[in-house]
Short mmCIF file of C-alpha atoms in Angstrom, two decimals:
data_model
loop_
_atom_site.label_atom_id
_atom_site.label_comp_id
_atom_site.label_asym_id
_atom_site.label_seq_id
_atom_site.Cartn_x
_atom_site.Cartn_y
_atom_site.Cartn_z
CA MET K 156 25.22 66.72 -5.31
CA GLY K 157 21.97 68.25 -6.49
CA SER K 158 19.94 66.56 -9.20
CA ARG K 159 20.30 69.58 -11.48
CA VAL K 160 23.70 71.08 -12.15
CA LEU K 161 24.19 74.08 -14.38
CA ILE K 162 27.31 73.92 -16.52
CA ASP K 163 29.07 77.27 -16.79
CA ASN K 164 31.74 76.96 -19.47
CA SER K 165 32.80 80.57 -18.91
CA ASN K 166 33.97 79.79 -15.38
CA PRO K 167 37.76 79.70 -14.93
CA PHE K 168 37.41 76.35 -13.11
CA ASN K 169 36.74 74.78 -16.54
CA SER K 170 40.06 76.03 -17.92
CA LEU K 171 42.28 74.44 -15.26
CA PRO K 172 44.85 72.00 -16.72
CA SER K 173 43.22 68.86 -15.27
CA ALA K 174 39.70 69.87 -16.35
CA SER K 175 40.11 67.88 -19.57
CA LEU K 176 40.09 64.65 -17.52
CA PHE K 177 36.38 65.05 -16.79
CA THR K 178 33.09 65.29 -18.66
CA ASP K 179 31.26 68.61 -18.51
CA LEU K 180 28.80 67.18 -16.00
CA GLN K 181 31.56 65.75 -13.78
CA LEU K 182 33.41 69.05 -13.92
CA ALA K 183 30.28 70.97 -12.94
CA GLU K 184 29.73 68.61 -9.98
CA LEU K 185 33.39 68.86 -8.94
CA ARG K 186 33.18 72.65 -9.10
CA GLU K 187 29.97 72.71 -7.05
CA CYS K 188 31.54 70.43 -4.45
CA PHE K 189 34.75 72.50 -4.34
CA ILE K 190 32.75 75.68 -3.74
CA LEU K 191 30.81 73.93 -0.97
CA PHE K 192 34.01 72.92 0.84
CA ASP K 193 35.82 76.22 0.19
CA ARG K 194 34.20 77.61 3.30
CA THR K 195 36.14 80.89 3.29
CA GLY K 196 35.96 81.57 -0.45
CA SER K 197 39.77 81.57 -0.59
CA GLY K 198 40.05 79.23 -3.58
CA TYR K 199 41.27 76.37 -1.37
CA ILE K 200 39.77 73.44 0.49
CA GLU K 201 41.33 71.80 3.51
CA GLY K 202 43.15 68.56 2.76
CA ALA K 203 41.30 67.02 5.68
CA ASP K 204 38.03 67.62 3.80
CA LEU K 205 39.04 65.71 0.65
CA GLY K 206 37.47 62.41 1.72
CA GLN K 207 34.25 64.09 2.73
CA ALA K 208 34.18 65.99 -0.58
CA LEU K 209 34.64 62.76 -2.53
CA ARG K 210 31.86 61.11 -0.55
CA ALA K 211 29.62 64.09 -1.29
CA LEU K 212 30.29 63.32 -4.96
CA GLY K 213 29.05 59.75 -4.42
CA GLN K 214 32.52 58.19 -4.30
CA ASN K 215 33.62 55.78 -1.62
CA PRO K 216 37.36 56.15 -1.11
CA SER K 217 39.01 54.23 1.69
CA GLU K 218 41.05 56.08 4.28
CA ASP K 219 44.12 54.56 2.60
CA ASP K 220 43.02 55.99 -0.78
CA ILE K 221 42.58 59.43 0.78
CA ALA K 222 45.98 59.25 2.46
CA LYS K 223 47.62 58.31 -0.86
CA MET K 224 45.86 61.16 -2.62
CA LEU K 225 46.95 63.66 0.00
CA ASN K 226 50.52 62.33 -0.05
CA SER K 227 50.64 62.88 -3.82
CA ALA K 228 49.10 66.35 -3.54
CA ASN K 229 51.01 69.59 -3.60
CA LEU K 230 49.40 71.04 -0.48
CA ASP K 231 49.63 74.70 0.42
CA ALA K 232 49.59 74.85 4.22
CA GLY K 233 47.46 71.68 4.29
CA ARG K 234 45.06 73.00 1.66
CA LEU K 235 44.25 72.05 -1.94
CA SER K 236 43.86 74.66 -4.66
CA ALA K 237 41.15 74.10 -7.27
CA GLY K 238 43.78 72.95 -9.78
CA GLU K 239 45.38 70.52 -7.35
CA TYR K 240 41.94 69.23 -6.30
CA LEU K 241 41.15 68.40 -9.94
CA ARG K 242 44.59 66.88 -10.56
CA VAL K 243 44.44 64.59 -7.54
CA ILE K 244 40.87 63.48 -8.22
CA GLY K 245 41.74 63.00 -11.89
CA GLU K 246 44.58 60.66 -10.95
CA TYR K 247 42.29 58.75 -8.59
CA GLY K 248 39.48 58.69 -11.15
CA LEU K 249 35.79 59.10 -10.54
CA ARG K 250 33.92 55.81 -10.52
CA ASP K 251 30.35 55.69 -11.72
CA GLU K 252 27.59 53.76 -9.96
CA ASP K 253 28.03 50.71 -12.19
CA GLU K 254 31.75 50.44 -11.38
CA MET K 255 31.12 50.88 -7.66
CA GLY K 256 28.32 48.28 -7.78
CA VAL K 257 30.56 45.71 -9.47
CA GLU K 258 33.35 46.36 -6.96
CA LEU K 259 30.99 46.01 -4.00
CA LYS K 260 29.42 42.81 -5.33
CA GLU K 261 32.86 41.28 -5.90
CA ALA K 262 33.86 42.15 -2.34
CA PHE K 263 30.70 40.51 -0.94
CA ARG K 264 31.01 37.49 -3.26
CA VAL K 265 34.14 36.42 -1.36
CA PHE K 266 31.85 35.43 1.53
CA ASP K 267 29.30 33.60 -0.66
CA ARG K 268 30.63 30.06 -0.11
CA ASN K 269 27.80 28.33 -1.98
CA ASP K 270 27.59 30.87 -4.83
CA VAL K 271 23.90 31.52 -4.17
CA GLY K 272 23.89 35.31 -3.82
CA SER K 273 23.70 35.38 -0.05
CA ILE K 274 26.14 35.65 2.83
CA ASP K 275 25.95 34.93 6.53
CA ALA K 276 25.30 38.17 8.42
CA GLY K 277 27.54 37.13 11.33
CA GLU K 278 30.45 36.41 9.00
CA LEU K 279 29.93 39.75 7.28
CA LYS K 280 29.91 41.55 10.65
CA ASN K 281 33.21 39.97 11.63
CA ALA K 282 34.81 40.76 8.28
CA LEU K 283 33.70 44.38 8.36
CA LYS K 284 35.23 44.79 11.81
CA ILE K 285 38.66 43.45 10.91
CA TYR K 286 39.36 43.99 7.18
CA GLY K 287 39.99 47.21 5.26
CA ASP K 288 38.33 50.31 6.70
CA LYS K 289 37.07 48.77 9.92
CA LEU K 290 33.44 49.65 10.58
CA GLN K 291 31.80 50.29 13.92
CA ASP K 292 29.00 48.03 15.21
CA ASP K 293 26.29 50.66 14.66
CA ASP K 294 27.36 51.16 11.01
CA ILE K 295 27.34 47.41 10.44
CA GLU K 296 23.88 47.08 12.00
CA LYS K 297 22.60 49.86 9.72
CA MET K 298 24.02 48.06 6.70
CA ILE K 299 22.36 44.80 7.70
CA ALA K 300 19.08 46.61 8.33
CA ILE K 301 19.29 48.08 4.83
CA ALA K 302 19.80 44.60 3.37
CA GLY K 303 17.08 42.94 5.40
CA LEU K 304 18.06 39.86 7.35
CA ARG K 305 16.56 36.55 6.25
CA ASP K 306 15.18 33.99 8.71
CA ASN K 307 18.33 31.86 8.34
CA GLY K 308 20.60 34.76 9.35
CA SER K 309 21.82 35.50 5.83
CA LEU K 310 21.34 38.48 3.56
CA ASP K 311 21.14 38.96 -0.20
CA TYR K 312 24.39 40.76 -0.98
CA LEU K 313 23.34 41.65 -4.54
CA GLU K 314 20.35 43.49 -3.15
CA LEU K 315 22.50 45.08 -0.44
CA ALA K 316 25.03 46.32 -2.99
CA ALA K 317 22.25 47.85 -5.11
CA LYS K 318 20.71 49.58 -2.08
CA LEU K 319 24.07 50.91 -0.85
CA ILE K 320 24.91 52.35 -4.27
CA ALA K 321 21.45 53.95 -4.52
CA LYS K 322 21.83 55.69 -1.12
#
């Protein structure tokens, strides 16, 4: 979201039951994001927009995570109310950059056979195509370009994780 978020404690969004699960700053960002995705001003966002909303908040849920969240949600004609939006996200939890960085590094470390902080780009490409949320070739190439390929065909996954989190 924007770098500057005004916190409005008089807004009814702050008094929703699940609001206590979040810091004031998180709640302000969640509110801003909800308003952005409530395209009609009806007080609801489409369930199909939940993943995109979470990504706009800097989260990186898998498609499986999103499906679980939507399955646990009390949807109204496929839509989430502000209260349900907060409840579902509160159950999922918002991860900060440090937590996401650790998770990403641990995932990459699986491919670091010599424990030297680098992984073979070809092996990473194959893994990203077949495990978890399968990525397309162009997305994988962008990721490798961000990391910077070494002469030996490997990349520094610690540097890649830091750059991906910073994006």
